[in-house]
Amino acid sequence: MLVLGIDLSSDIGNVSLVQGQTVLGSVSVRMRHRPLLNCIQLIHDLFRLTDCKIDDLDLLSGVVGPGSWTGLRVTAVTLNTLSFTLQVPVVPVNLFDALAENTICRDMDVFAVVQATRTHAHVAQISKNGTRTATHADIEYITFAEIMNIVEKSANIVISASDHAIDKLRVFCGDQIRLTTVEHLPPTSIGAACVASGLYLAHPVKWSESFIRPEYLGSPVDGGAFEIKRGIGGKALENEK
């Protein structure tokens, strides 16, 4: 199965082609201006660098939140357009699931931190004592100053998917935490990696929608329902009954 994965959720935009568990190609760029043109250029460069053709795609995947508001919208527009044109299904990927899927937890508690605004972040525990934990229900929306109330001053690792979040964590947490950055995950496209791993394909009934609908790009509110908020990303298909 040939999967195109798009991740524009943070400062580094990435597009990858994954065949099974093999990354055939991956290109990245720092997302500064013209994110839509950057995404199109990345896709063009990716197919130019590989022997694949866009008509060979079996599946499209992309990170749909939490993360950069603009990046998430560009991802949704790009995937929906490609899906409509190529008649290929889309699988939206939650960033915290992707981070957990690509993280070697060892024997530690692991927390994922994704910047939401200049002052706030999405935080969720993705591993406890080396065991994978649920990532959907416990995403908290807090200030960077409050992160130490969740992450204990021990051998915990805080994983960040944003350069700005890394800087904020260093300011507020200092040396009190072990900080591991994963803005360049192996394989670099966490969206494609999740799909290739079978994380989402294990539940095909959830992907009855071919397109990513705008209401799926929301933010956790009081740990439950989702709403669209400028500057804040969200997760897809979790609020669908």
Short mmCIF file of C-alpha atoms in Angstrom, two decimals:
data_model
loop_
_atom_site.label_atom_id
_atom_site.label_comp_id
_atom_site.label_asym_id
_atom_site.label_seq_id
_atom_site.Cartn_x
_atom_site.Cartn_y
_atom_site.Cartn_z
CA MET A 1 0.00 0.00 0.00
CA LEU A 2 1.46 3.33 -1.09
CA VAL A 3 0.63 6.13 1.36
CA LEU A 4 1.20 9.85 1.02
CA GLY A 5 1.57 11.46 4.45
CA ILE A 6 1.37 15.20 5.10
CA ASP A 7 2.36 16.87 8.37
CA LEU A 8 2.13 20.67 8.52
CA SER A 9 1.20 20.81 12.20
CA SER A 10 4.38 22.51 13.40
CA ASP A 11 7.22 24.75 12.25
CA ILE A 12 8.66 22.06 10.01
CA GLY A 13 6.36 20.95 7.19
CA ASN A 14 6.90 17.43 5.89
CA VAL A 15 5.56 15.20 3.14
CA SER A 16 6.51 11.53 2.82
CA LEU A 17 5.78 8.45 0.76
CA VAL A 18 5.52 5.19 2.69
CA GLN A 19 5.22 1.70 1.22
CA GLY A 20 4.37 -0.74 3.99
CA GLN A 21 6.97 -0.02 6.67
CA THR A 22 9.45 1.50 4.21
CA VAL A 23 9.86 5.24 3.73
CA LEU A 24 10.42 5.69 0.00
CA GLY A 25 11.00 9.42 0.21
CA SER A 26 10.61 12.39 2.52
CA VAL A 27 11.01 16.14 2.06
CA SER A 28 10.73 18.95 4.60
CA VAL A 29 10.72 22.73 4.72
CA ARG A 30 10.43 25.37 7.43
CA MET A 31 6.91 26.77 7.23
CA ARG A 32 7.28 30.54 7.14
CA HIS A 33 5.18 32.01 4.35
CA ARG A 34 2.80 30.68 1.67
CA PRO A 35 2.10 27.32 3.36
CA LEU A 36 -0.18 26.08 0.57
CA LEU A 37 2.46 26.72 -2.10
CA ASN A 38 5.07 25.14 0.17
CA CYS A 39 2.92 22.02 0.51
CA ILE A 40 2.34 21.74 -3.23
CA GLN A 41 6.06 22.20 -3.86
CA LEU A 42 6.91 19.51 -1.30
CA ILE A 43 4.57 17.03 -2.98
CA HIS A 44 6.00 17.90 -6.41
CA ASP A 45 9.57 17.45 -5.16
CA LEU A 46 8.71 14.19 -3.42
CA PHE A 47 7.38 12.50 -6.56
CA ARG A 48 10.23 13.94 -8.61
CA LEU A 49 12.76 12.36 -6.23
CA THR A 50 11.10 8.94 -6.21
CA ASP A 51 10.06 6.49 -8.90
CA CYS A 52 6.42 6.73 -7.84
CA LYS A 53 3.60 8.44 -9.68
CA ILE A 54 0.77 10.26 -7.97
CA ASP A 55 -1.73 7.93 -9.69
CA ASP A 56 -0.14 5.01 -7.81
CA LEU A 57 -1.35 6.26 -4.41
CA ASP A 58 -3.59 3.90 -2.43
CA LEU A 59 -4.17 6.12 0.59
CA LEU A 60 -3.76 9.71 1.76
CA SER A 61 -3.02 10.63 5.36
CA GLY A 62 -2.34 13.80 7.27
CA VAL A 63 -1.96 15.20 10.75
CA VAL A 64 -5.13 17.15 11.54
CA GLY A 65 -4.33 18.40 15.02
CA PRO A 66 -3.49 19.66 17.46
CA GLY A 67 -1.10 22.10 15.85
CA SER A 68 -0.78 25.16 13.66
CA TRP A 69 -4.19 26.48 12.60
CA THR A 70 -2.95 27.42 9.14
CA GLY A 71 -1.02 24.19 8.68
CA LEU A 72 -4.02 22.05 9.63
CA ARG A 73 -6.28 23.89 7.18
CA VAL A 74 -3.76 23.60 4.36
CA THR A 75 -3.42 19.88 5.11
CA ALA A 76 -7.20 19.38 4.98
CA VAL A 77 -7.59 21.34 1.74
CA THR A 78 -4.71 19.51 0.07
CA LEU A 79 -5.88 16.05 1.12
CA ASN A 80 -9.50 16.71 0.19
CA THR A 81 -8.49 18.02 -3.23
CA LEU A 82 -6.23 15.05 -3.93
CA SER A 83 -8.88 12.64 -2.68
CA PHE A 84 -11.52 14.14 -4.96
CA THR A 85 -9.19 14.18 -7.96
CA LEU A 86 -7.59 10.76 -7.52
CA GLN A 87 -10.57 9.01 -5.87
CA VAL A 88 -8.31 7.88 -3.03
CA PRO A 89 -9.51 7.71 0.60
CA VAL A 90 -8.17 10.00 3.33
CA VAL A 91 -7.17 8.94 6.84
CA PRO A 92 -6.85 11.84 9.33
CA VAL A 93 -4.24 11.29 12.05
CA ASN A 94 -4.20 12.73 15.57
CA LEU A 95 -0.80 14.20 16.42
CA PHE A 96 -0.65 12.68 19.91
CA ASP A 97 -1.31 9.21 18.48
CA ALA A 98 1.47 9.79 15.98
CA LEU A 99 3.89 10.96 18.66
CA ALA A 100 3.10 7.94 20.81
CA GLU A 101 3.43 5.56 17.86
CA ASN A 102 6.90 6.88 17.01
CA THR A 103 8.33 7.19 20.51
CA ILE A 104 10.45 4.62 22.29
CA CYS A 105 9.13 4.98 25.83
CA ARG A 106 11.55 2.65 27.65
CA ASP A 107 10.79 2.63 31.41
CA MET A 108 9.69 6.22 31.76
CA ASP A 109 6.62 8.40 31.91
CA VAL A 110 6.39 10.31 28.65
CA PHE A 111 4.39 13.46 28.02
CA ALA A 112 3.72 15.09 24.65
CA VAL A 113 3.56 18.88 24.41
CA VAL A 114 2.24 20.67 21.32
CA GLN A 115 2.04 24.45 21.17
CA ALA A 116 -1.47 25.87 20.78
CA THR A 117 -0.92 29.62 21.18
CA ARG A 118 1.97 31.79 22.31
CA THR A 119 1.09 31.13 25.94
CA HIS A 120 -0.78 27.80 25.90
CA ALA A 121 -0.05 24.23 24.91
CA HIS A 122 -1.82 20.89 24.48
CA VAL A 123 -0.37 18.31 26.89
CA ALA A 124 -1.08 14.59 27.17
CA GLN A 125 0.63 11.63 28.78
CA ILE A 126 1.42 9.03 26.15
CA SER A 127 3.39 6.54 28.23
CA LYS A 128 3.50 5.44 31.87
CA ASN A 129 6.38 3.30 33.08
CA GLY A 130 7.12 2.33 29.51
CA THR A 131 3.54 1.29 28.73
CA ARG A 132 1.52 3.08 26.06
CA THR A 133 -1.41 5.03 27.51
CA ALA A 134 -4.55 6.44 25.92
CA THR A 135 -4.00 9.79 24.21
CA HIS A 136 -7.49 10.89 23.21
CA ALA A 137 -9.33 11.53 26.45
CA ASP A 138 -6.67 13.23 28.53
CA ILE A 139 -5.41 16.08 26.35
CA GLU A 140 -5.22 19.20 28.50
CA TYR A 141 -5.13 22.80 27.31
CA ILE A 142 -2.93 24.73 29.75
CA THR A 143 -0.34 27.49 29.90
CA PHE A 144 3.33 26.65 29.61
CA ALA A 145 3.79 27.88 33.19
CA GLU A 146 1.35 25.20 34.38
CA ILE A 147 3.08 22.29 32.68
CA MET A 148 5.20 21.52 35.74
CA ASN A 149 1.98 20.89 37.66
CA ILE A 150 1.41 17.87 35.41
CA VAL A 151 4.92 16.69 34.64
CA GLU A 152 6.66 15.61 37.83
CA LYS A 153 10.23 16.60 38.59
CA SER A 154 11.62 13.16 37.88
CA ALA A 155 12.96 11.20 34.93
CA ASN A 156 9.99 12.15 32.78
CA ILE A 157 10.53 13.12 29.16
CA VAL A 158 8.56 15.91 27.57
CA ILE A 159 8.20 15.56 23.82
CA SER A 160 7.56 18.64 21.75
CA ALA A 161 6.62 18.95 18.09
CA SER A 162 7.29 22.68 17.80
CA ASP A 163 10.43 24.79 17.91
CA HIS A 164 8.54 27.54 19.76
CA ALA A 165 7.22 25.05 22.30
CA ILE A 166 10.75 23.85 22.95
CA ASP A 167 11.88 27.40 23.74
CA LYS A 168 8.88 27.95 26.03
CA LEU A 169 9.53 24.72 27.90
CA ARG A 170 13.14 25.64 28.51
CA VAL A 171 12.09 29.02 29.89
CA PHE A 172 9.42 27.72 32.28
CA CYS A 173 10.82 24.29 33.17
CA GLY A 174 14.56 24.78 32.90
CA ASP A 175 16.52 21.71 33.98
CA GLN A 176 13.64 20.24 35.96
CA ILE A 177 12.61 17.96 33.10
CA ARG A 178 14.29 15.80 30.51
CA LEU A 179 13.39 17.34 27.19
CA THR A 180 13.46 15.23 24.03
CA THR A 181 12.56 16.97 20.79
CA VAL A 182 10.92 15.04 17.99
CA GLU A 183 10.28 17.61 15.29
CA HIS A 184 12.18 15.30 12.94
CA LEU A 185 10.70 11.90 13.64
CA PRO A 186 11.97 8.73 11.99
CA PRO A 187 10.21 8.23 9.61
CA THR A 188 9.78 11.94 9.31
CA SER A 189 6.15 11.92 8.22
CA ILE A 190 4.33 10.80 11.34
CA GLY A 191 1.03 10.79 9.48
CA ALA A 192 2.19 8.25 6.93
CA ALA A 193 3.99 6.28 9.62
CA CYS A 194 0.79 5.91 11.63
CA VAL A 195 -1.14 4.65 8.65
CA ALA A 196 1.63 2.31 7.58
CA SER A 197 1.83 0.86 11.09
CA GLY A 198 -1.82 -0.11 10.95
CA LEU A 199 -2.74 2.15 13.87
CA TYR A 200 -5.71 3.56 11.99
CA LEU A 201 -6.36 0.86 9.44
CA ALA A 202 -7.16 -1.51 12.31
CA HIS A 203 -10.50 0.26 12.63
CA PRO A 204 -11.69 0.85 9.04
CA VAL A 205 -15.30 1.39 10.10
CA LYS A 206 -14.27 4.77 11.56
CA TRP A 207 -13.12 6.06 8.20
CA SER A 208 -16.46 6.08 6.39
CA GLU A 209 -15.84 9.72 5.48
CA SER A 210 -13.55 10.20 2.48
CA PHE A 211 -13.05 13.88 3.20
CA ILE A 212 -11.86 15.73 6.29
CA ARG A 213 -14.75 17.91 7.39
CA PRO A 214 -13.98 21.32 8.95
CA GLU A 215 -15.66 20.45 12.24
CA TYR A 216 -13.06 17.75 12.81
CA LEU A 217 -10.38 20.41 13.17
CA GLY A 218 -11.31 21.53 16.66
CA SER A 219 -9.91 21.96 20.16
CA PRO A 220 -10.58 20.06 23.38
CA VAL A 221 -12.94 21.94 25.66
CA ASP A 222 -13.01 20.85 29.31
CA GLY A 223 -11.65 17.49 28.26
CA GLY A 224 -14.77 16.68 26.26
CA ALA A 225 -16.43 18.34 23.29
CA PHE A 226 -14.55 20.15 20.56
CA GLU A 227 -14.85 23.61 19.14
CA ILE A 228 -13.02 25.51 16.43
CA LYS A 229 -10.71 28.17 17.82
CA ARG A 230 -8.32 30.29 15.81
CA GLY A 231 -4.73 29.37 16.46
CA ILE A 232 -5.53 26.02 18.03
CA GLY A 233 -5.59 22.63 16.38
CA GLY A 234 -7.68 19.59 17.19
CA LYS A 235 -8.30 15.98 16.36
CA ALA A 236 -10.31 14.27 13.68
CA LEU A 237 -13.24 11.90 13.80
CA GLU A 238 -13.15 11.53 17.58
CA ASN A 239 -16.33 13.53 18.04
CA GLU A 240 -18.26 11.57 15.43
CA LYS A 241 -20.94 9.28 16.81
#
